[in-house]
Coordinates of C-alpha atoms and ligand atoms in Angstrom, one line a residue:
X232 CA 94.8 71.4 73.4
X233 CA 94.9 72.4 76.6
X234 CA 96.0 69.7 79.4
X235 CA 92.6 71.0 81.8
X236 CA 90.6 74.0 81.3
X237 CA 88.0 75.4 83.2
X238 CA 85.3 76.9 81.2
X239 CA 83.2 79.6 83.1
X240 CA 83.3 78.8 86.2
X241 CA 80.9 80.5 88.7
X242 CA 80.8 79.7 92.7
X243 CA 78.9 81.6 95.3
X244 CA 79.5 81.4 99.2
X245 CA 76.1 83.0 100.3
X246 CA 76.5 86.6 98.8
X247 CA 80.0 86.1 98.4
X248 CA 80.8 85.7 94.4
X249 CA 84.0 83.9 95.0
X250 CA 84.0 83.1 91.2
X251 CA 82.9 84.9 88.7
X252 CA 82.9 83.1 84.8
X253 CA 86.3 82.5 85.2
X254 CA 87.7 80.6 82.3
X255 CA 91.6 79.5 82.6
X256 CA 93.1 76.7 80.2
X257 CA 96.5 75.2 81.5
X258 CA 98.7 73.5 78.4
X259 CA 100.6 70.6 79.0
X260 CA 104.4 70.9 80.4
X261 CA 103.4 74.6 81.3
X262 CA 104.1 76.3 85.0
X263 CA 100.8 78.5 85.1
X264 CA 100.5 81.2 87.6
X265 CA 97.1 82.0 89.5
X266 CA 97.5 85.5 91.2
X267 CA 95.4 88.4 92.6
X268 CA 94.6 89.7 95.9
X269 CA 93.4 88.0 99.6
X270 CA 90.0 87.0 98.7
X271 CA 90.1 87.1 94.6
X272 CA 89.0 83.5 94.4
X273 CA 92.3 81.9 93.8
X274 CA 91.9 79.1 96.3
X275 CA 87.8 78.7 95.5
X276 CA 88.7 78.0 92.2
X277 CA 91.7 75.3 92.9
X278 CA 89.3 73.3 94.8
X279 CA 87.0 73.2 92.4
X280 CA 89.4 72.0 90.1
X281 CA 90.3 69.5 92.1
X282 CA 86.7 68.3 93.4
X283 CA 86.6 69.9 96.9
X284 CA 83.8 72.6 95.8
X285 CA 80.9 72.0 92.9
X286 CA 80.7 75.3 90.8
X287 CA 77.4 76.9 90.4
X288 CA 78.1 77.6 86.8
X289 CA 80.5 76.1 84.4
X290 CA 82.3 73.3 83.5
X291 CA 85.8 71.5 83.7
X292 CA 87.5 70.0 80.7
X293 CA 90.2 67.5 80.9
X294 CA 92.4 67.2 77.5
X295 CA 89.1 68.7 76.2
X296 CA 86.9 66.4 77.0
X297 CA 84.1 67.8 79.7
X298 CA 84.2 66.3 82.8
X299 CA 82.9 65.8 86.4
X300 CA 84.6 66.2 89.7
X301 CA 82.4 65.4 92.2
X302 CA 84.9 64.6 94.8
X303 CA 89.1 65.0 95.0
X304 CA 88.4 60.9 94.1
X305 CA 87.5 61.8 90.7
X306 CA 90.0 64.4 90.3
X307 CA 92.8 62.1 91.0
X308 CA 91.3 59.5 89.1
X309 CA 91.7 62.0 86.0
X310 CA 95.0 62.5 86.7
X311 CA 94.5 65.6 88.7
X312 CA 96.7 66.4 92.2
X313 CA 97.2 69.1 94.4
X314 CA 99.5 70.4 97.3
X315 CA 98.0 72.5 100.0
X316 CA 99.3 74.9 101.6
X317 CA 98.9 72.9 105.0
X318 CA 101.0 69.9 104.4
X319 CA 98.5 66.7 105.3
X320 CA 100.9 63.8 105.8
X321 CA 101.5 61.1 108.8
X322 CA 104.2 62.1 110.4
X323 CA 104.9 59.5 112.4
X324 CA 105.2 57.2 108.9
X325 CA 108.1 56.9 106.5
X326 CA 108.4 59.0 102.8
X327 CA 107.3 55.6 101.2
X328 CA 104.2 55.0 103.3
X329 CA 102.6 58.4 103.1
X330 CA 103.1 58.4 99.2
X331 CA 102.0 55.0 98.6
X332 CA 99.0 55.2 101.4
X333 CA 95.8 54.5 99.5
X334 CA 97.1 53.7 96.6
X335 CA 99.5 50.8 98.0
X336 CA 101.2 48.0 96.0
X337 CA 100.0 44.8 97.0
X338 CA 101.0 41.0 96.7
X339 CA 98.6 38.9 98.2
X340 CA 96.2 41.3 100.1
X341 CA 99.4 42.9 101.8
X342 CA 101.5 45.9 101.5
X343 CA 104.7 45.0 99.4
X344 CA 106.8 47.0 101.0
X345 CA 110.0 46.5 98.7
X346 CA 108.0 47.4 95.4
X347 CA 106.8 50.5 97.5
X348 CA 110.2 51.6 98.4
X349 CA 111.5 50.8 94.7
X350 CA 108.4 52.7 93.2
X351 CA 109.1 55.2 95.5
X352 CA 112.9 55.6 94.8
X353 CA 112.5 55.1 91.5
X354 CA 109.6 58.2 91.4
X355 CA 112.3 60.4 93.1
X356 CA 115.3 59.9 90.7
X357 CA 113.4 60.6 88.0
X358 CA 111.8 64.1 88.8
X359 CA 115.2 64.8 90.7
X360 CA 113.0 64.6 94.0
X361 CA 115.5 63.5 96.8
X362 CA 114.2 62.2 99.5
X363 CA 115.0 59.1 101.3
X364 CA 112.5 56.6 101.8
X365 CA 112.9 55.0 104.8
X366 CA 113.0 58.5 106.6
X367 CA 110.2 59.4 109.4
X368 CA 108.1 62.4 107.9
X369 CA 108.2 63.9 111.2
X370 CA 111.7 64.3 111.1
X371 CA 112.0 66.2 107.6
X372 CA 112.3 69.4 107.4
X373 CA 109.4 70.9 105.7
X374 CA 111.3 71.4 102.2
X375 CA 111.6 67.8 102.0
X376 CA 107.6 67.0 103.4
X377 CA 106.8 68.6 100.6
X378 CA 108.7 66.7 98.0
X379 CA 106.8 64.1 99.6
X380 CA 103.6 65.3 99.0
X381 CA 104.4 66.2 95.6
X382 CA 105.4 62.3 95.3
X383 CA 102.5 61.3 96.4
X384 CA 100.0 63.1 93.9
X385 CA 103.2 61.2 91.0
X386 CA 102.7 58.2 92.7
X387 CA 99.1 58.8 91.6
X388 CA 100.1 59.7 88.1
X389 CA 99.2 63.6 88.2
X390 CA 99.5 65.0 85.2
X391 CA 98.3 68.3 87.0
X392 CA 99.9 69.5 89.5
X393 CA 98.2 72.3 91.8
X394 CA 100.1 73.6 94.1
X395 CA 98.2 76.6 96.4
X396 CA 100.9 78.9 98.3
X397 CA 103.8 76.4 98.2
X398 CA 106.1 78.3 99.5
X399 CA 104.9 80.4 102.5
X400 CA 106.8 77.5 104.3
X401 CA 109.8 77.1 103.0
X402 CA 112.8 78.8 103.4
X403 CA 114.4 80.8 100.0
X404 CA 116.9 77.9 99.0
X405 CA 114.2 75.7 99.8
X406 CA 111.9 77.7 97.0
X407 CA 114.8 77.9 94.8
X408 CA 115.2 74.1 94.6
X409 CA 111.3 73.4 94.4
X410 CA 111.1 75.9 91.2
X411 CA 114.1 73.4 89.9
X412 CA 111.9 70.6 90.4
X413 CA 109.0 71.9 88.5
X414 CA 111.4 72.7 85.8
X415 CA 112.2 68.9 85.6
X416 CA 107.9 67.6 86.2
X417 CA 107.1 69.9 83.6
X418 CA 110.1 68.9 80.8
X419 CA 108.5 65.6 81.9
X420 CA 105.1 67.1 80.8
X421 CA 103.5 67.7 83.6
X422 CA 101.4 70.9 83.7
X423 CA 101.8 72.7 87.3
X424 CA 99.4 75.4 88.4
X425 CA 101.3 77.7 90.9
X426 CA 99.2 80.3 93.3
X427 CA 101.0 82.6 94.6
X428 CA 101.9 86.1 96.0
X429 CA 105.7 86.0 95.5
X430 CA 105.6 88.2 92.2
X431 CA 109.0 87.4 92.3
X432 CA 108.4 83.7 91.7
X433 CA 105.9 84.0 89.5
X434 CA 107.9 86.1 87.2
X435 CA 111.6 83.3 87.7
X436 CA 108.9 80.4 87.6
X437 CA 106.1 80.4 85.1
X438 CA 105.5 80.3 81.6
X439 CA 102.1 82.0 81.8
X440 CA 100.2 84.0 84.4
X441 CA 95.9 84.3 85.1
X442 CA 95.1 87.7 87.2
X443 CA 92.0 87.1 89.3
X444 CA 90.6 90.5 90.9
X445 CA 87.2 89.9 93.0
X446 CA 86.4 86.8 91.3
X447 CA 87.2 87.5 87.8
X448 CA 90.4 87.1 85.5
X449 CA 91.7 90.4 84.8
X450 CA 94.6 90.1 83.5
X451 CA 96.7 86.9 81.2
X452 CA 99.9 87.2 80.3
X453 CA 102.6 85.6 79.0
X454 CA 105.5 85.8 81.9
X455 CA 109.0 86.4 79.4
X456 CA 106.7 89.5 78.4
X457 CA 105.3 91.0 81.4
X458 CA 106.9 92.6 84.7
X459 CA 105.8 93.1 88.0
X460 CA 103.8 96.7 87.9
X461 CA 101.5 94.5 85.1
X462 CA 100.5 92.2 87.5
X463 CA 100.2 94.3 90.4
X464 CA 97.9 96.8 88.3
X465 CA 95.8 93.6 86.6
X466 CA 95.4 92.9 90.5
X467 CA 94.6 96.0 92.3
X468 CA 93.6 98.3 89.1
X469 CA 96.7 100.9 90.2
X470 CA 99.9 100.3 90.3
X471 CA 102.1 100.3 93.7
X472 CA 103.8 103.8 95.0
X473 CA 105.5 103.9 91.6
X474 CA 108.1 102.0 92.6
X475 CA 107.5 99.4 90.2
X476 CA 110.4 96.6 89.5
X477 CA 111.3 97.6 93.3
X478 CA 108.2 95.9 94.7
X479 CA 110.5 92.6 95.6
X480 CA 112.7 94.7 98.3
X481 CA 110.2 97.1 99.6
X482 CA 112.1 100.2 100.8
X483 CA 112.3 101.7 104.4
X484 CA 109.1 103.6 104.9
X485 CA 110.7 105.9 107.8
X486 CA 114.6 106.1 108.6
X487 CA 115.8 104.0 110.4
X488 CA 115.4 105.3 114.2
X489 CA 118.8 105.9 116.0
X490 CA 118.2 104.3 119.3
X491 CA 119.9 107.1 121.1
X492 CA 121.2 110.5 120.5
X493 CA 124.5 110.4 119.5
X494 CA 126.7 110.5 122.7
X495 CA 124.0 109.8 124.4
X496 CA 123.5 106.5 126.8
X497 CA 121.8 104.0 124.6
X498 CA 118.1 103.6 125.8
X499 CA 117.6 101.0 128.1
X500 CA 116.4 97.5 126.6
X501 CA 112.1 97.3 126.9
X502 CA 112.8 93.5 126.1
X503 CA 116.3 91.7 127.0
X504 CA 117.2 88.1 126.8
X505 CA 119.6 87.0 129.0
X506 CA 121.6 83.5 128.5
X507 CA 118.4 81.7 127.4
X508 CA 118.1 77.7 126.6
X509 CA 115.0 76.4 126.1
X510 CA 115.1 72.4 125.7
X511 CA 112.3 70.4 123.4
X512 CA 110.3 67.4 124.8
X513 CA 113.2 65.0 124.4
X514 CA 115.9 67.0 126.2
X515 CA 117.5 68.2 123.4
X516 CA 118.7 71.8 123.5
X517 CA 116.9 74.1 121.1
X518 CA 117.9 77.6 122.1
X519 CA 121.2 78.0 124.1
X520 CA 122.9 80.7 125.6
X521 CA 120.9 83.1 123.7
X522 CA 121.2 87.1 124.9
X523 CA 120.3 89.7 123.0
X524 CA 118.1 93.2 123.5
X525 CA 115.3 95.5 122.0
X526 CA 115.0 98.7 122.6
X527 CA 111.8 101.3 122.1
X528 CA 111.7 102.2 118.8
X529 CA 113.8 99.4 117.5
X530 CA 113.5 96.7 115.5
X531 CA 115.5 93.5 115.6
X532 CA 114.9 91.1 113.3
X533 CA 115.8 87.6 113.7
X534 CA 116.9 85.4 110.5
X535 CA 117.9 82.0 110.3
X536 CA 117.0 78.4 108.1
X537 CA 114.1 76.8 109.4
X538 CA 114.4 75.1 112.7
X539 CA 117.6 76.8 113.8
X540 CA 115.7 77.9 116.9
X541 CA 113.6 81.0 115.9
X542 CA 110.3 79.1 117.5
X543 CA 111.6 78.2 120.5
X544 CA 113.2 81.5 121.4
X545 CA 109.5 83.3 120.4
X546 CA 107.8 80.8 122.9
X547 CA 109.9 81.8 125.7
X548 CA 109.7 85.8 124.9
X549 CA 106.1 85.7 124.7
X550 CA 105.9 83.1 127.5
X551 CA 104.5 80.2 125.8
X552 CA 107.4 78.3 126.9
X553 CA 109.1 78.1 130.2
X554 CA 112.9 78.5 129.5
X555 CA 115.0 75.8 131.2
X556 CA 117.5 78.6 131.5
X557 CA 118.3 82.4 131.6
X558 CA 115.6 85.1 131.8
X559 CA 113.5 87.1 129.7
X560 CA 113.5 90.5 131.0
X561 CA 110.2 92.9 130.1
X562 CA 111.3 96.8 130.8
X563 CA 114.3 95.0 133.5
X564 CA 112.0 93.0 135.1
X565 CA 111.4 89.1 134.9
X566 CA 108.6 87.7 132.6
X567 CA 105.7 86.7 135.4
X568 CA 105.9 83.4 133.2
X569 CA 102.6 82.6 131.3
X570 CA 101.3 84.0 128.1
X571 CA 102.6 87.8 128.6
X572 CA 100.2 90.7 128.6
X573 CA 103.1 93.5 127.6
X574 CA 104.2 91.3 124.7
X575 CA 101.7 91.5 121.5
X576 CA 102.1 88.5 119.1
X577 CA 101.7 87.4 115.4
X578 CA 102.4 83.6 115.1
X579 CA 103.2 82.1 111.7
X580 CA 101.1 79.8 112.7
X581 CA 98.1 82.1 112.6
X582 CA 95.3 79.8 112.0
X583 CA 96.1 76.9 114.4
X584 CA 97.6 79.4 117.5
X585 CA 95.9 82.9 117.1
X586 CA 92.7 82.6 116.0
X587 CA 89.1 80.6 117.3
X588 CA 88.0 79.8 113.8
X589 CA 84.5 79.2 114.5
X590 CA 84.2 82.6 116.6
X591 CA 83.1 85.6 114.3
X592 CA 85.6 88.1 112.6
X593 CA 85.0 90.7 115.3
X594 CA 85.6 88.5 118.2
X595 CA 88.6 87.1 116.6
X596 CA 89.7 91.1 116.0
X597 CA 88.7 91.9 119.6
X598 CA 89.9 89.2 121.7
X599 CA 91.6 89.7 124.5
X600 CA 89.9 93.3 124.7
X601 CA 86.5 91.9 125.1
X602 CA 86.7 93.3 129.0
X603 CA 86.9 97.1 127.7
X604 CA 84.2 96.4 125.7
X605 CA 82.3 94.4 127.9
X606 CA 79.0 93.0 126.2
X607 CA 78.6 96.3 124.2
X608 CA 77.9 94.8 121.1
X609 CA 77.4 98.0 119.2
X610 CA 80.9 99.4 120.2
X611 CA 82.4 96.0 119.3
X612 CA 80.9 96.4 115.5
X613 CA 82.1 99.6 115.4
X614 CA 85.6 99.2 116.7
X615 CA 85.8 95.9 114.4
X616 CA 84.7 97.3 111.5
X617 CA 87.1 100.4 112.0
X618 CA 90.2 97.5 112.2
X619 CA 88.0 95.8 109.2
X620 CA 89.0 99.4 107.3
X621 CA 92.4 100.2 108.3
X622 CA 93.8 96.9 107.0
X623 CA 91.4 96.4 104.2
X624 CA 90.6 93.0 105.5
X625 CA 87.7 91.5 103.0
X626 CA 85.0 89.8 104.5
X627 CA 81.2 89.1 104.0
X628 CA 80.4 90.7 107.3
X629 CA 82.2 91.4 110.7
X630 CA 79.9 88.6 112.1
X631 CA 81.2 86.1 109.7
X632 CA 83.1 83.4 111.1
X633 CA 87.0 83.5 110.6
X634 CA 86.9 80.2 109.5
X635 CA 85.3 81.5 106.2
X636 CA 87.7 84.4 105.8
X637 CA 90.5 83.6 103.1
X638 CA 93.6 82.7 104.1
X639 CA 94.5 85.5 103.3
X640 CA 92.5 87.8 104.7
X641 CA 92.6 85.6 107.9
X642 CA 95.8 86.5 108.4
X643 CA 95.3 90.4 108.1
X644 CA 93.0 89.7 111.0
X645 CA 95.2 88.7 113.7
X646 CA 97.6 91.4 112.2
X647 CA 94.9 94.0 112.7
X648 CA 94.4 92.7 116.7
X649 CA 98.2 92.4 117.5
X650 CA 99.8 95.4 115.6
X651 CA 96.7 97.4 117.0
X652 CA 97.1 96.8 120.6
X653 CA 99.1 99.2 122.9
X654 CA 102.1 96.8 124.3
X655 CA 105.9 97.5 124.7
X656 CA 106.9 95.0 123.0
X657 CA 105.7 93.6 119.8
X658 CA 106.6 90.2 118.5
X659 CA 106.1 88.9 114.8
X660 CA 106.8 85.9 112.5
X661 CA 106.4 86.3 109.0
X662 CA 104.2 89.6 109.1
X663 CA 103.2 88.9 105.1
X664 CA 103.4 85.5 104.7
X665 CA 100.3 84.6 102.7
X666 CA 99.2 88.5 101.8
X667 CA 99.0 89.8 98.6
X668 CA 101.6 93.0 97.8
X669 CA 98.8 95.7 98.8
X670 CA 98.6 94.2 102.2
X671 CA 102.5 93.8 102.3
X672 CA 102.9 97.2 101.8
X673 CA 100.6 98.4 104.4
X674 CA 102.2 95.6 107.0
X675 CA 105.6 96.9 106.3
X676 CA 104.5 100.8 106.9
X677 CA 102.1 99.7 110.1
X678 CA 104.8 98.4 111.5
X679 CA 107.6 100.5 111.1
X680 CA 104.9 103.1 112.9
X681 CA 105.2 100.5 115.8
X682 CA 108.5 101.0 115.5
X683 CA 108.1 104.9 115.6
X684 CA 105.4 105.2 118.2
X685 CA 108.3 103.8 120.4
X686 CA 107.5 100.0 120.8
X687 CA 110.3 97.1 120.6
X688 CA 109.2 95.0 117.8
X689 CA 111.1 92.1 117.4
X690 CA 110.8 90.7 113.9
X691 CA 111.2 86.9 112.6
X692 CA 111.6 86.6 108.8
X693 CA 112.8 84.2 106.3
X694 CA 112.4 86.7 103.8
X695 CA 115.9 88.5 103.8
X696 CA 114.6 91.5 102.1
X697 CA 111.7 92.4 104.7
X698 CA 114.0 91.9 106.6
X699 CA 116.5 94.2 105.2
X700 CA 113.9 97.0 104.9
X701 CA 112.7 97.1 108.6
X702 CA 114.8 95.8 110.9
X703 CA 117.7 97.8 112.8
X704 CA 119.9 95.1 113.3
X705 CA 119.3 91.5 112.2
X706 CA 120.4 88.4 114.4
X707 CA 121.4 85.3 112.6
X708 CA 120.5 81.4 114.3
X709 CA 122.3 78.4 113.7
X710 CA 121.7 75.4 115.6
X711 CA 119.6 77.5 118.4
X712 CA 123.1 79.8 118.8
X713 CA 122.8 83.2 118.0
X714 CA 126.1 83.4 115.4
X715 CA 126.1 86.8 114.1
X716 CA 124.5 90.1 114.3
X717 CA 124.6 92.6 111.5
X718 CA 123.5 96.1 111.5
X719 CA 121.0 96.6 108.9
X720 CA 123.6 97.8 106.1
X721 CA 126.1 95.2 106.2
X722 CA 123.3 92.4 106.4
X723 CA 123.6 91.5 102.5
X724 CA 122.4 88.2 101.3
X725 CA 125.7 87.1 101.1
X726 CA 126.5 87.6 104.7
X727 CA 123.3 86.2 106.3
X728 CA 123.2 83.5 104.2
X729 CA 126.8 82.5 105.3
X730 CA 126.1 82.7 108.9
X731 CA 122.6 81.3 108.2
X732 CA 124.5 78.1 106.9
X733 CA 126.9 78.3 110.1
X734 CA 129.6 79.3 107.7
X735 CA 130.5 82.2 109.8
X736 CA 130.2 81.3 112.9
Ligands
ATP1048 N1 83.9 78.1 102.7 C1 83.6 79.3 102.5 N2 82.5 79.9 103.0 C2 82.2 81.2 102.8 N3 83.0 82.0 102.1 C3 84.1 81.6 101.5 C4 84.5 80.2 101.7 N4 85.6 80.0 101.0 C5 86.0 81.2 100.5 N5 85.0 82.1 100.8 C6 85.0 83.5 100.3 O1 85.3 83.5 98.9 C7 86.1 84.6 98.5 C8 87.3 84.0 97.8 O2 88.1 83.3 98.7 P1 89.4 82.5 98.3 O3 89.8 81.7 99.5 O4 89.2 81.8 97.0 O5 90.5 83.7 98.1 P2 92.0 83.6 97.7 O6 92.2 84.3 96.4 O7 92.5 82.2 97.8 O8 92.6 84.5 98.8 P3 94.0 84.4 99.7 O9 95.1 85.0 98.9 O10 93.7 85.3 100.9 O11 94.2 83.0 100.0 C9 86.5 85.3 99.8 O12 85.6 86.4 100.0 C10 86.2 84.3 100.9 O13 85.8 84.9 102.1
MG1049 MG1 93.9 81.2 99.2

């Protein structure tokens, strides 16, 4: 039987059919993978597993008994607990109080703060879930936030885990050592359901995999007996450029442009970076004595673990930050200082910095250009919905808000308005995080045409093989140094990962 299964389930959003009788049974001790394209329901139908949405049709069965989640209360309370993709923890508590908070050991009407730590520690060593306790949330890197939230829905005694997108945040040994960990929860018989649009993952991580395409499942397979062109075609009904298995390193889509003639004087640099430090809010140094150059038609791409720097240096570049030293030079001359106009921008952070989530889809695609298109609302619909076309971005309407966009398709958005505008310099972190494998495609080819209509696109990636298939030259950070750049053929995983762990610095 079946640990939970939903039984057709239906959910509208207006004249959106988010779900369409979608029936998916997960079995106990089983890693089950939910995949399909921006906007195929996977995320509609997680939260209505785990109480956040009431389907329209259908039914939820919990070790085959039908049940009702009215609220993630009830979910939990059936042993139900899920992971999003936005990590919601205090981070100005310790490990043990953010996974025992609500459901706190108490002696006497107060937290007992030993048997929390013990439960706590005693939780981790079991799953193979290190952490340590007594730590500040804040202060982990997100890897090991996480852990903690997984340790909080155990705490809770989930039985289910649901884990939406987990790793779009972390870095690839951190994904490596959370598909470990779901190895050891599910021995332990625990069921895990896994979204995600890693096929890569999906095929090292799960036992069985549900295709949803526009609200429907298309496609279940068992993982040891499918492959990557399966999936994509149960996703997108075609498969991808026939290059099948290759899908995980995406290939060049244009040579890689020689900066210069040979024997010519290299081009000069349309963005430069000259000694930079950039210090955080407690004086400590983030970025130091960083120098390094773009030039049109170039792409540099910038690799390095998690918090070696990458943000900070992006902040000063696109003049979010003021640098405490060194200069950012824009075609030889100094950065005005201030958000800068020449310098187009994809954040990872594309909800919280780059879009106004209660503004409409074509405001969102058209900020910042509003002025061209001053108040002329039919030219704004049309040049929307022409962005809307060119990056297949799937929405109800161009009016509706972005806020109701999935995340997915979100992110396409502020894509669309940064690849599309006419800059000299284009700066991106984690063009296809959170896209599915059509859209990565299409990112990867939009912009190496950056790249060719001679813009400097400087390119921040944790994944090494985007990295490897666009970039000129890739810069490695450790500890806010720059410690090696590689031209694009001799940056194996091998050698980034060495300097990316300071090993060949
Ligand atoms: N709260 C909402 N209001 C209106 N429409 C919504 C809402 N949530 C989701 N939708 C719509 O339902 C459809 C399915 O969205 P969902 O978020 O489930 O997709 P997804 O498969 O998770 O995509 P992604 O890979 O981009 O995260 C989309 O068309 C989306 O715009
Ligand atoms: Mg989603």
């Amino acid at each position: 039987m079946p640990a939970v299964e939903l039984v057709g389930v239906t959910k509208r959003f207006g004249p959106v059919l988010a779900n369409d009788g979608v029936d998916l049974a997960v079995e106990r001790g089983e890693v089950h993978a939910v995949v399909g394209e921006n906007g195929a329901g996977k995320s509609t139908l997680m939260s209505i597993l785990y109480g956040l949405h009431r389907p329209d049709a259908g039914h939820v069965l919990r070790d085959g008994v039908r049940v009702r989640l009215r609220s993630p209360a009830d979910a939990i309370a059936l042993g139900l607990g899920m992971v999003h993709q936005r990590l919601r923890l205090f981070p100005g508590l310790t490990v043990t109080e953010n996974v025992v908070i609500g459901a706190e050991p108490v002696r006497r009407g107060v937290l007992d703060r030993q048997a929390a730590r013990r439960s706590v520690a005693e939780l981790a060593g079991r799953y193979g879930l290190e952490v340590d306790p007594a730590a500040r949330v804040g202060e982990l890197p997100v890897g090991v936030r996480q852990r903690v939230e997984i340790l909080k829905a155990l705490h809770r005694r989930a039985e289910v885990l649901i884990l939406d997108e987990p790793t779009a945040v972390l870095t690839p040994g951190e994904a490596t050592r959370l598909f470990g960990m779901l190895r050891g929860l599910t021995a332990a018989g625990v069921s895990v359901v896994l979204v995600t649009h890693k096929l890569g993952e999906v095929l090292a991580a799960s036992d069985r995999v549900t295709v949803l395409r526009g609200g429907r499942v298309t496609g279940r397979f068992v993982t040891a007996a499918t492959s990557a062109d399966d999936l994509v075609r149960a996703m997108i009904g075609r498969s991808l450029r026939a290059r099948g298995a290759s899908l995980a390193v995406p290939g060049r889509t244009a040579s890689p442009s020689p900066s210069a003639p040979a024997g010519a004087a290299p081009a000069p640099y349309a963005l430069e970076v000259r000694d930079l430090g950039v210090h955080d809010r407690d004086g400590v140094a983030r970025v130091a004595g960083v120098s390094f150059g773009v030039r049109p038609g170039e792409i540099v791409g910038i690799a390095g673990v998690a918090g070696s720097g990458q943000r900070e240096l992006v902040d000063a570049v696109t003049g979010l930050r003021r640098p405490d030293a060194g200069v950012v030079l824009l075609d030889g001359r100094p950065a005005a200082g201030g958000r800068e106009e020449r310098v187009a921008y994809v954040p990872e952070d594309r909800a919280g910095r780059a879009t106004a989530p209660e503004m409409s889809l074509a405001d969102n695609l058209l900020m910042g250009e509003q002025r061209a298109f001053l108040l002329n609302a039919d030219l704004v619909r049309r040049r929307a919905a022409e962005l809307v076309g060119r990056f297949a971005i799937r929405a109800a309407s161009v009016r509706t808000p972005i806020s109701r966009l999935s995340g997915g398709n979100a992110q396409k958005a502020v894509l669309a308005r940064e690849l599309s505008r006419d800059t000299p310099v284009l700066v991106v972190e984690e063009p296809t995080q959170g896209v599915d494998v059509g859209a990565q495609e299409r990112i990867h080819a939009l912009l190496a045409g950056a790249r060719d209509a001679g813009r400097a696109v400087l390119l921040q990636s944790s994944e090494l093989s985007e990295l490897r298939a666009l970039a000129d030259r890739v810069l490695v950070m450790f500890e806010g140094r720059l410690v090696a750049e590689l031209p694009v053929a001799e940056a194996t995983d091998e050698r980034l990962g060495a300097a990316m762990t300071g090993a060949a610095a």
